[in-house]
């Protein structure tokens, strides 16, 4: 379909970025695992795993939209299902963020772990409904949604790394210092 062909470079670039950043996130998690005070599974489920899910969603959508589809019906249904699944997952993540006890989330955390991902996944789901009549506009919405997910994941990965490096490691070093 000609409408998809115009987006080929965009999805190659975005998909490659998501794939590379997913690998980098695994390296970071392996390095963080060596810290003395380990993260609980609740923290990882609330703050770590969603980052990988967002990167993986971007990679999946980029790959799916590179397939030479004959029409928009099948692919829009697929990205709609991904959007609905992502929205449901985001609600689950919000519950996990609220239930974990080792970190008190602030407004930025709620924005980047709940509100913005929910908006991105909702755009994916809703754009699939309009794709039959408005393919061009729907593809722009899909592009915007996956870029938003990519930037959310980059932000959340950086936020997690900086928290572990600047807060956790500093607290661990301070605990090792002799008391005066």
Coordinates of N, CA, C and O in Angstrom, one line a residue:
X1 N 0.9 -1.2 0.0 CA 0.0 0.0 0.0 C 0.9 1.2 0.0 O 1.8 1.3 0.8
X2 N 0.6 2.2 -0.9 CA 1.5 3.3 -1.0 C 1.6 4.2 0.2 O 2.6 4.8 0.5
X3 N 0.5 4.2 1.0 CA 0.5 5.0 2.2 C 1.5 4.6 3.2 O 2.2 5.4 3.8
X4 N 1.7 3.3 3.3 CA 2.8 2.7 4.2 C 4.2 3.0 3.7 O 5.1 3.2 4.5
X5 N 4.3 2.9 2.4 CA 5.7 3.1 1.8 C 6.3 4.4 2.1 O 7.5 4.5 2.3
X6 N 5.5 5.4 2.3 CA 6.0 6.8 2.6 C 6.6 6.8 4.0 O 7.4 7.7 4.3
X7 N 6.2 5.9 4.8 CA 6.7 5.8 6.2 C 7.9 4.9 6.5 O 8.3 4.7 7.6
X8 N 8.4 4.2 5.4 CA 9.4 3.2 5.6 C 10.6 3.7 6.4 O 11.0 3.0 7.4
X9 N 11.2 4.8 6.0 CA 12.4 5.3 6.7 C 12.1 5.6 8.2 O 12.9 5.4 9.1
X10 N 11.0 6.2 8.4 CA 10.6 6.6 9.8 C 10.6 5.3 10.7 O 11.2 5.3 11.8
X11 N 9.9 4.2 10.2 CA 9.8 3.0 11.1 C 11.1 2.3 11.2 O 11.4 1.6 12.2
X12 N 12.0 2.4 10.2 CA 13.3 1.8 10.3 C 14.1 2.5 11.4 O 14.7 1.9 12.2
X13 N 14.1 3.8 11.3 CA 14.8 4.6 12.3 C 14.3 4.4 13.7 O 15.0 4.1 14.7
X14 N 13.0 4.5 13.9 CA 12.4 4.4 15.2 C 12.5 2.9 15.7 O 12.8 2.7 16.9
X15 N 12.3 1.9 14.9 CA 12.4 0.6 15.3 C 13.8 0.2 15.7 O 14.1 -0.5 16.7
X16 N 14.8 0.7 14.9 CA 16.2 0.4 15.3 C 16.6 1.1 16.6 O 17.3 0.5 17.4
X17 N 16.1 2.3 16.8 CA 16.4 3.0 18.1 C 15.8 2.2 19.2 O 16.4 2.0 20.3
X18 N 14.6 1.8 19.1 CA 13.9 1.0 20.2 C 14.6 -0.3 20.4 O 14.8 -0.7 21.6
X19 N 15.1 -1.0 19.4 CA 15.8 -2.2 19.6 C 17.1 -2.0 20.3 O 17.5 -2.7 21.3
X20 N 17.9 -1.0 19.9 CA 19.2 -0.7 20.5 C 19.0 -0.3 22.0 O 19.7 -0.7 22.9
X21 N 18.0 0.6 22.2 CA 17.8 1.0 23.6 C 17.3 -0.1 24.5 O 17.5 -0.1 25.7
X22 N 16.5 -1.0 24.0 CA 16.1 -2.2 24.8 C 17.3 -3.0 25.2 O 17.4 -3.3 26.4
X23 N 18.2 -3.2 24.3 CA 19.5 -3.9 24.7 C 20.3 -3.1 25.7 O 20.8 -3.7 26.7
X24 N 20.4 -1.8 25.6 CA 21.1 -1.0 26.5 C 20.4 -1.1 27.9 O 21.1 -1.1 28.9
X25 N 19.1 -1.1 27.9 CA 18.4 -1.2 29.2 C 18.7 -2.5 29.9 O 18.9 -2.5 31.1
X26 N 18.9 -3.6 29.2 CA 19.3 -4.9 29.8 C 20.7 -4.8 30.4 O 20.9 -5.3 31.5
X27 N 21.6 -4.1 29.7 CA 22.9 -3.9 30.3 C 22.9 -3.1 31.5 O 23.5 -3.4 32.5
X28 N 22.1 -2.0 31.5 CA 22.0 -1.2 32.7 C 21.4 -2.0 33.9 O 21.9 -1.9 35.0
X29 N 20.4 -2.8 33.6 CA 19.8 -3.6 34.7 C 20.8 -4.6 35.3 O 20.8 -4.8 36.5
X30 N 21.6 -5.1 34.4 CA 22.6 -6.1 34.9 C 23.6 -5.4 35.8 O 24.1 -5.9 36.8
X31 N 24.0 -4.1 35.4 CA 25.0 -3.4 36.2 C 24.3 -3.0 37.6 O 25.0 -3.0 38.6
X32 N 23.1 -2.5 37.5 CA 22.4 -2.1 38.8 C 22.2 -3.3 39.7 O 22.2 -3.2 40.9
X33 N 22.1 -4.5 39.2 CA 21.9 -5.7 40.0 C 23.0 -5.9 41.0 O 22.9 -6.6 42.0
X34 N 24.2 -5.4 40.7 CA 25.4 -5.5 41.6 C 25.3 -4.6 42.8 O 26.2 -4.8 43.7
X35 N 24.4 -3.7 42.9 CA 24.3 -2.8 44.0 C 24.0 -3.7 45.3 O 23.3 -4.7 45.2
X36 N 24.5 -3.2 46.4 CA 24.3 -3.9 47.7 C 22.8 -4.0 48.0 O 22.3 -5.1 48.4
X37 N 22.1 -2.9 48.0 CA 20.6 -3.0 48.3 C 19.9 -3.3 47.0 O 19.8 -2.5 46.2
X38 N 19.4 -4.5 46.9 CA 18.7 -4.9 45.7 C 17.3 -4.3 45.6 O 16.7 -4.1 46.6
X39 N 16.9 -4.1 44.4 CA 15.5 -3.7 44.2 C 14.6 -4.9 44.4 O 14.9 -6.0 44.2
X40 N 13.4 -4.6 44.9 CA 12.4 -5.6 45.0 C 11.7 -5.9 43.7 O 11.8 -5.1 42.8
X41 N 11.0 -7.0 43.6 CA 10.3 -7.3 42.4 C 9.2 -6.3 42.2 O 8.8 -6.1 41.0
X42 N 8.7 -5.7 43.3 CA 7.6 -4.7 43.1 C 8.1 -3.5 42.5 O 7.5 -2.9 41.6
X43 N 9.4 -3.0 42.8 CA 10.0 -1.9 42.2 C 10.2 -2.1 40.7 O 10.0 -1.3 39.8
X44 N 10.8 -3.3 40.4 CA 11.1 -3.6 39.0 C 9.8 -3.7 38.2 O 9.7 -3.2 37.1
X45 N 8.7 -4.3 38.7 CA 7.5 -4.4 38.0 C 6.8 -3.0 37.8 O 6.2 -2.8 36.8
X46 N 7.0 -2.1 38.7 CA 6.4 -0.8 38.6 C 7.2 0.1 37.8 O 6.7 1.0 37.0
X47 N 8.6 0.1 37.8 CA 9.4 1.1 37.2 C 10.3 0.5 36.1 O 10.7 1.3 35.2
X48 N 10.7 -0.7 36.1 CA 11.7 -1.2 35.2 C 11.0 -1.9 34.0 O 11.3 -1.6 32.8
X49 N 10.2 -2.9 34.3 CA 9.5 -3.7 33.2 C 8.7 -2.8 32.2 O 8.8 -3.0 31.0
X50 N 8.0 -1.8 32.7 CA 7.2 -1.0 31.7 C 8.1 -0.3 30.7 O 7.7 -0.1 29.5
X51 N 9.4 0.0 31.1 CA 10.3 0.7 30.1 C 10.6 -0.3 29.0 O 10.5 0.1 27.8
X52 N 10.8 -1.6 29.3 CA 11.1 -2.6 28.3 C 9.8 -2.8 27.4 O 9.9 -3.0 26.2
X53 N 8.7 -2.8 28.1 CA 7.4 -3.0 27.3 C 7.2 -1.8 26.3 O 6.8 -2.1 25.2
X54 N 7.5 -0.6 26.7 CA 7.3 0.5 25.8 C 8.3 0.4 24.7 O 7.9 0.6 23.5
X55 N 9.6 0.1 25.0 CA 10.6 0.0 23.9 C 10.1 -1.2 22.9 O 10.2 -1.0 21.7
X56 N 9.7 -2.3 23.5 CA 9.2 -3.4 22.7 C 8.0 -3.1 21.9 O 7.9 -3.6 20.7
X57 N 7.1 -2.3 22.4 CA 5.9 -1.9 21.6 C 6.3 -1.1 20.4 O 5.8 -1.3 19.3
X58 N 7.2 -0.1 20.6 CA 7.7 0.7 19.5 C 8.4 -0.2 18.5 O 8.1 -0.1 17.3
X59 N 9.2 -1.2 18.9 CA 9.8 -2.1 18.0 C 8.8 -2.9 17.2 O 8.9 -3.1 16.0
X60 N 7.8 -3.4 17.9 CA 6.8 -4.2 17.3 C 6.0 -3.5 16.3 O 5.8 -3.9 15.2
X61 N 5.5 -2.3 16.6 CA 4.7 -1.5 15.7 C 5.6 -1.1 14.5 O 5.1 -1.1 13.4
X62 N 6.8 -0.7 14.7 CA 7.7 -0.4 13.6 C 7.9 -1.6 12.7 O 7.8 -1.4 11.4
X63 N 8.0 -2.7 13.2 CA 8.2 -3.9 12.4 C 6.9 -4.3 11.7 O 7.0 -4.6 10.5
X64 N 5.8 -4.2 12.4 CA 4.5 -4.6 11.7 C 4.2 -3.6 10.6 O 3.7 -4.1 9.6
X65 N 4.5 -2.4 10.7 CA 4.2 -1.4 9.7 C 5.2 -1.5 8.5 O 5.0 -0.8 7.5
X66 N 6.2 -2.2 8.6 CA 7.2 -2.4 7.5 C 6.8 -3.6 6.7 O 7.3 -3.8 5.6
X67 N 5.8 -4.4 7.1 CA 5.3 -5.5 6.4 C 4.6 -5.0 5.1 O 3.8 -4.0 5.3
X68 N 4.7 -5.6 4.0 CA 4.0 -5.0 2.8 C 2.5 -5.4 2.8 O 2.1 -6.3 2.0
X69 N 1.7 -4.8 3.6 CA 0.3 -5.1 3.7 C -0.4 -4.7 2.4 O 0.0 -3.7 1.7
X70 N -1.4 -5.4 2.1 CA -2.2 -5.1 0.9 C -3.3 -4.0 1.2 O -3.8 -3.4 0.3
X71 N -3.6 -3.8 2.4 CA -4.6 -2.9 2.8 C -4.4 -2.5 4.3 O -3.6 -3.0 5.0
X72 N -5.3 -1.6 4.8 CA -5.1 -1.1 6.1 C -5.9 -1.9 7.2 O -5.6 -1.8 8.3
X73 N -6.8 -2.7 6.8 CA -7.7 -3.4 7.7 C -7.0 -4.3 8.7 O -7.1 -4.1 9.9
X74 N -6.2 -5.2 8.2 CA -5.5 -6.1 9.1 C -4.5 -5.4 10.0 O -4.4 -5.7 11.2
X75 N -3.7 -4.5 9.5 CA -2.6 -3.9 10.2 C -3.2 -2.9 11.3 O -2.8 -2.8 12.4
X76 N -4.3 -2.2 10.9 CA -4.9 -1.3 11.9 C -5.6 -2.1 13.0 O -5.6 -1.6 14.1
X77 N -6.1 -3.2 12.7 CA -6.7 -4.1 13.8 C -5.6 -4.5 14.7 O -5.7 -4.5 15.9
X78 N -4.4 -4.9 14.1 CA -3.3 -5.3 15.0 C -2.8 -4.2 15.8 O -2.6 -4.4 17.1
X79 N -2.6 -3.0 15.3 CA -2.1 -1.9 16.1 C -3.2 -1.4 17.1 O -2.9 -1.0 18.2
X80 N -4.5 -1.6 16.8 CA -5.5 -1.4 17.8 C -5.5 -2.3 18.9 O -5.7 -1.9 20.1
X81 N -5.2 -3.6 18.7 CA -5.1 -4.6 19.8 C -3.9 -4.2 20.6 O -4.0 -4.3 21.9
X82 N -2.8 -3.8 20.0 CA -1.6 -3.4 20.8 C -1.9 -2.2 21.6 O -1.6 -2.2 22.8
X83 N -2.7 -1.3 21.1 CA -3.1 -0.1 21.9 C -3.9 -0.4 23.0 O -3.7 0.1 24.2
X84 N -4.9 -1.3 22.8 CA -5.8 -1.7 23.9 C -5.0 -2.5 25.0 O -5.2 -2.3 26.2
X85 N -4.2 -3.4 24.5 CA -3.3 -4.1 25.5 C -2.4 -3.2 26.3 O -2.3 -3.4 27.5
X86 N -1.8 -2.3 25.6 CA -0.9 -1.3 26.3 C -1.7 -0.5 27.3 O -1.2 -0.2 28.4
X87 N -2.9 0.0 26.9 CA -3.7 0.8 27.9 C -4.0 -0.1 29.1 O -3.9 0.4 30.3
X88 N -4.4 -1.3 28.9 CA -4.7 -2.2 30.1 C -3.4 -2.4 30.9 O -3.5 -2.4 32.1
X89 N -2.3 -2.6 30.3 CA -1.1 -2.8 31.0 C -0.7 -1.5 31.8 O -0.2 -1.6 32.9
X90 N -0.9 -0.4 31.2 CA -0.6 0.9 31.9 C -1.5 1.0 33.2 O -1.0 1.5 34.2
X91 N -2.7 0.6 33.1 CA -3.5 0.6 34.3 C -2.9 -0.3 35.4 O -2.8 0.0 36.6
X92 N -2.5 -1.5 35.0 CA -1.8 -2.4 35.9 C -0.5 -1.8 36.5 O -0.3 -1.9 37.7
X93 N 0.2 -1.1 35.6 CA 1.5 -0.5 36.1 C 1.1 0.6 37.1 O 1.8 0.7 38.2
X94 N 0.1 1.4 36.9 CA -0.3 2.4 37.9 C -0.6 1.8 39.2 O -0.3 2.3 40.3
X95 N -1.3 0.7 39.2 CA -1.6 0.0 40.5 C -0.3 -0.5 41.1 O -0.1 -0.4 42.4
X96 N 0.7 -1.0 40.3 CA 2.0 -1.4 40.9 C 2.7 -0.3 41.5 O 3.4 -0.4 42.5
X97 N 2.7 0.9 40.8 CA 3.4 2.0 41.3 C 2.8 2.4 42.6 O 3.6 2.8 43.6
X98 N 1.5 2.4 42.7 CA 0.8 2.8 44.0 C 1.1 1.8 45.1 O 1.3 2.2 46.2
X99 N 1.2 0.5 44.8 CA 1.4 -0.5 45.8 C 2.8 -0.7 46.3 O 3.0 -1.1 47.5
X100 N 3.8 -0.4 45.5 CA 5.2 -0.6 46.0 C 5.5 0.4 47.1 O 4.9 1.5 47.1
X101 N 6.3 0.1 48.0 CA 6.5 0.9 49.2 C 8.0 1.5 49.4 O 8.2 2.2 50.3
X102 N 8.9 1.1 48.5 CA 10.2 1.6 48.7 C 10.5 3.0 48.1 O 11.5 3.6 48.4
X103 N 9.6 3.5 47.3 CA 9.8 4.8 46.7 C 8.4 5.5 46.6 O 7.4 4.9 46.2
X104 N 8.4 6.8 47.0 CA 7.2 7.6 46.9 C 7.2 8.3 45.6 O 8.0 9.3 45.4
X105 N 6.3 7.9 44.7 CA 6.3 8.6 43.3 C 5.8 10.0 43.4 O 4.9 10.3 44.2
X106 N 6.4 10.9 42.6 CA 6.0 12.3 42.6 C 5.2 12.5 41.3 O 4.9 11.5 40.5
X107 N 4.8 13.7 41.0 CA 4.0 14.0 39.8 C 4.7 13.6 38.5 O 4.0 13.0 37.6
X108 N 6.0 13.8 38.4 CA 6.7 13.4 37.2 C 6.6 11.9 37.0 O 6.4 11.4 35.9
X109 N 6.7 11.1 38.1 CA 6.6 9.7 38.0 C 5.2 9.3 37.5 O 5.1 8.4 36.6
X110 N 4.2 9.9 38.0 CA 2.8 9.5 37.6 C 2.6 9.9 36.1 O 1.9 9.2 35.4
X111 N 3.2 11.1 35.8 CA 3.0 11.5 34.4 C 3.7 10.5 33.4 O 3.1 10.1 32.4
X112 N 4.9 10.1 33.7 CA 5.7 9.3 32.8 C 5.5 7.8 32.9 O 5.8 7.0 32.0
X113 N 4.9 7.4 34.0 CA 4.6 5.9 34.2 C 3.2 5.6 34.0 O 2.8 4.4 33.8
X114 N 2.3 6.6 34.0 CA 0.9 6.3 33.9 C 0.2 7.1 32.8 O -0.4 6.6 31.9
X115 N 0.2 8.4 33.0 CA -0.7 9.3 32.1 C -0.2 9.3 30.7 O -1.0 9.1 29.8
X116 N 1.1 9.6 30.5 CA 1.6 9.7 29.1 C 1.5 8.3 28.4 O 1.1 8.3 27.2
X117 N 1.9 7.2 29.0 CA 1.8 5.9 28.3 C 0.3 5.6 28.0 O 0.0 5.1 26.9
X118 N -0.6 5.9 28.9 CA -2.0 5.7 28.7 C -2.5 6.5 27.5 O -3.2 6.0 26.6
X119 N -2.0 7.7 27.4 CA -2.4 8.6 26.2 C -1.9 8.0 24.9 O -2.6 7.9 23.9
X120 N -0.6 7.5 24.9 CA 0.0 7.0 23.7 C -0.7 5.7 23.3 O -1.0 5.5 22.1
X121 N -1.0 4.8 24.2 CA -1.7 3.6 23.9 C -3.2 3.9 23.4 O -3.7 3.2 22.5
X122 N -3.8 4.9 24.0 CA -5.2 5.2 23.6 C -5.2 5.8 22.2 O -6.1 5.4 21.4
X123 N -4.1 6.6 21.9 CA -4.0 7.1 20.5 C -3.9 5.9 19.5 O -4.5 5.9 18.4
X124 N -3.1 4.9 19.9 CA -2.9 3.7 19.0 C -4.2 3.0 18.8 O -4.6 2.7 17.7
X125 N -4.9 2.8 19.9 CA -6.2 2.1 19.8 C -7.3 2.9 19.0 O -7.9 2.4 18.1
X126 N -7.4 4.2 19.3 CA -8.4 5.0 18.6 C -8.0 5.3 17.1 O -8.9 5.3 16.3
X127 N -6.8 5.4 16.8 CA -6.4 5.6 15.4 C -6.7 4.4 14.6 O -6.9 4.5 13.4
X128 N -6.7 3.2 15.2 CA -7.1 2.0 14.4 C -8.5 2.1 13.9 O -8.9 1.6 12.9
X129 N -9.4 2.7 14.7 CA -10.8 2.9 14.4 C -11.0 3.8 13.2 O -11.9 3.6 12.4
X130 N -10.1 4.8 13.1 CA -10.3 5.8 12.0 C -9.5 5.4 10.7 O -9.6 6.1 9.7
X131 N -8.7 4.4 10.8 CA -7.7 4.0 9.7 C -8.4 3.7 8.4 O -7.9 4.0 7.3
X132 N -9.6 3.1 8.5 CA -10.3 2.7 7.2 C -10.7 4.0 6.4 O -10.5 4.0 5.2
X133 N -11.1 5.0 7.1 CA -11.6 6.2 6.3 C -10.5 7.2 6.2 O -10.5 8.0 5.3
X134 N -9.5 7.2 7.2 CA -8.5 8.3 7.2 C -7.1 7.6 7.4 O -6.5 7.9 8.5
X135 N -6.6 6.9 6.5 CA -5.4 6.2 6.6 C -4.2 7.1 6.9 O -3.4 6.9 7.8
X136 N -4.1 8.2 6.1 CA -3.0 9.1 6.3 C -2.9 9.7 7.7 O -1.9 9.7 8.4
X137 N -4.1 10.2 8.2 CA -4.1 10.8 9.5 C -3.9 9.7 10.6 O -3.3 10.0 11.6
X138 N -4.4 8.6 10.4 CA -4.2 7.5 11.3 C -2.7 7.1 11.4 O -2.2 6.9 12.5
X139 N -2.0 7.1 10.3 CA -0.6 6.8 10.4 C 0.2 7.9 11.1 O 1.2 7.6 11.7
X140 N -0.2 9.1 10.9 CA 0.4 10.2 11.6 C 0.2 10.0 13.1 O 1.1 10.2 13.9
X141 N -1.0 9.6 13.5 CA -1.3 9.4 14.9 C -0.5 8.2 15.5 O 0.1 8.3 16.6
X142 N -0.3 7.2 14.7 CA 0.5 6.0 15.1 C 1.9 6.5 15.3 O 2.6 6.1 16.3
X143 N 2.4 7.2 14.3 CA 3.8 7.7 14.4 C 4.0 8.6 15.7 O 5.0 8.4 16.4
X144 N 3.1 9.4 16.0 CA 3.1 10.3 17.2 C 3.1 9.4 18.4 O 3.9 9.7 19.4
X145 N 2.2 8.4 18.4 CA 2.1 7.6 19.6 C 3.4 6.8 19.9 O 3.8 6.7 21.0
X146 N 4.0 6.2 18.8 CA 5.2 5.4 19.1 C 6.4 6.3 19.4 O 7.2 5.9 20.2
X147 N 6.4 7.5 18.8 CA 7.5 8.4 19.3 C 7.3 8.8 20.7 O 8.3 8.9 21.5
X148 N 6.1 9.1 21.1 CA 5.8 9.4 22.5 C 6.3 8.2 23.4 O 6.9 8.4 24.4
X149 N 5.9 7.0 23.0 CA 6.3 5.8 23.8 C 7.9 5.7 23.9 O 8.4 5.3 24.9
X150 N 8.5 6.0 22.8 CA 10.0 5.9 22.7 C 10.6 6.9 23.7 O 11.5 6.6 24.5
X151 N 10.1 8.2 23.7 CA 10.6 9.2 24.6 C 10.2 8.9 26.0 O 11.0 9.2 26.9
X152 N 9.1 8.4 26.3 CA 8.7 8.0 27.6 C 9.7 6.9 28.1 O 10.2 7.0 29.3
X153 N 10.0 5.9 27.3 CA 10.9 4.9 27.7 C 12.3 5.4 28.0 O 13.0 5.0 28.9
X154 N 12.7 6.3 27.1 CA 14.1 6.9 27.3 C 14.1 7.7 28.6 O 15.0 7.6 29.4
X155 N 13.1 8.5 28.9 CA 13.0 9.2 30.1 C 13.0 8.3 31.3 O 13.7 8.5 32.3
X156 N 12.2 7.3 31.3 CA 12.1 6.4 32.4 C 13.3 5.6 32.6 O 13.7 5.3 33.8
X157 N 14.0 5.2 31.6 CA 15.3 4.5 31.7 C 16.3 5.4 32.4 O 17.0 5.0 33.3
X158 N 16.4 6.7 31.9 CA 17.3 7.6 32.5 C 17.0 7.9 33.9 O 17.8 8.0 34.8
X159 N 15.7 8.1 34.2 CA 15.2 8.3 35.6 C 15.6 7.2 36.5 O 16.1 7.5 37.6
X160 N 15.5 6.0 36.1 CA 15.8 4.8 36.9 C 17.3 4.8 37.1 O 17.8 4.6 38.3
X161 N 18.1 5.0 36.1 CA 19.6 4.9 36.2 C 20.0 6.0 37.1 O 20.8 5.8 38.0
X162 N 19.6 7.2 36.9 CA 20.0 8.3 37.8 C 19.6 8.1 39.2 O 20.3 8.5 40.1
X163 N 18.4 7.6 39.4 CA 18.0 7.3 40.8 C 18.9 6.3 41.5 O 19.4 6.5 42.6
X164 N 19.3 5.2 40.8 CA 20.2 4.2 41.4 C 21.6 4.8 41.6 O 22.2 4.5 42.6
X165 N 22.1 5.6 40.6 CA 23.4 6.1 40.7 C 23.5 7.2 41.8 O 24.4 7.2 42.6
X166 N 22.6 8.2 41.7 CA 22.8 9.3 42.5 C 22.1 9.2 43.9 O 22.5 9.9 44.8
X167 N 21.1 8.4 44.0 CA 20.4 8.2 45.3 C 20.9 7.0 46.0 O 21.4 7.0 47.1
X168 N 20.6 5.8 45.4 CA 20.9 4.5 46.0 C 22.4 4.4 46.3 O 22.8 4.0 47.4
X169 N 23.3 4.7 45.3 CA 24.7 4.5 45.6 C 25.2 5.5 46.6 O 26.1 5.1 47.4
X170 N 24.7 6.7 46.5 CA 25.2 7.7 47.5 C 24.8 7.3 48.9 O 25.5 7.3 49.9
X171 N 23.5 6.8 49.1 CA 23.0 6.3 50.4 C 23.9 5.1 50.9 O 24.2 5.0 52.0
X172 N 24.2 4.2 49.9 CA 25.0 3.1 50.3 C 26.4 3.5 50.8 O 27.0 3.0 51.8
X173 N 27.0 4.5 50.1 CA 28.3 5.0 50.5 C 28.3 5.7 51.8 O 29.1 5.6 52.6
X174 N 27.2 6.5 52.0 CA 27.0 7.2 53.3 C 26.9 6.2 54.4 O 27.4 6.5 55.5
X175 N 26.2 5.1 54.2 CA 26.0 4.1 55.2 C 27.4 3.4 55.6 O 27.5 3.0 56.7
X176 N 28.3 3.4 54.7 CA 29.6 2.8 54.9 C 30.6 3.7 55.7 O 31.5 3.2 56.3
X177 N 30.3 5.0 55.7 CA 31.2 5.9 56.3 C 31.2 5.7 57.9 O 30.1 5.5 58.4
X178 N 32.3 5.8 58.5 CA 32.3 5.7 60.0 C 31.6 6.9 60.6 O 31.7 8.0 60.2
X179 N 30.9 6.6 61.7 CA 30.1 7.6 62.4 C 31.1 8.4 63.3 O 32.0 7.8 63.9
X180 N 31.0 9.7 63.4 CA 31.8 10.6 64.2 C 31.3 10.8 65.6 O 30.2 10.7 65.9

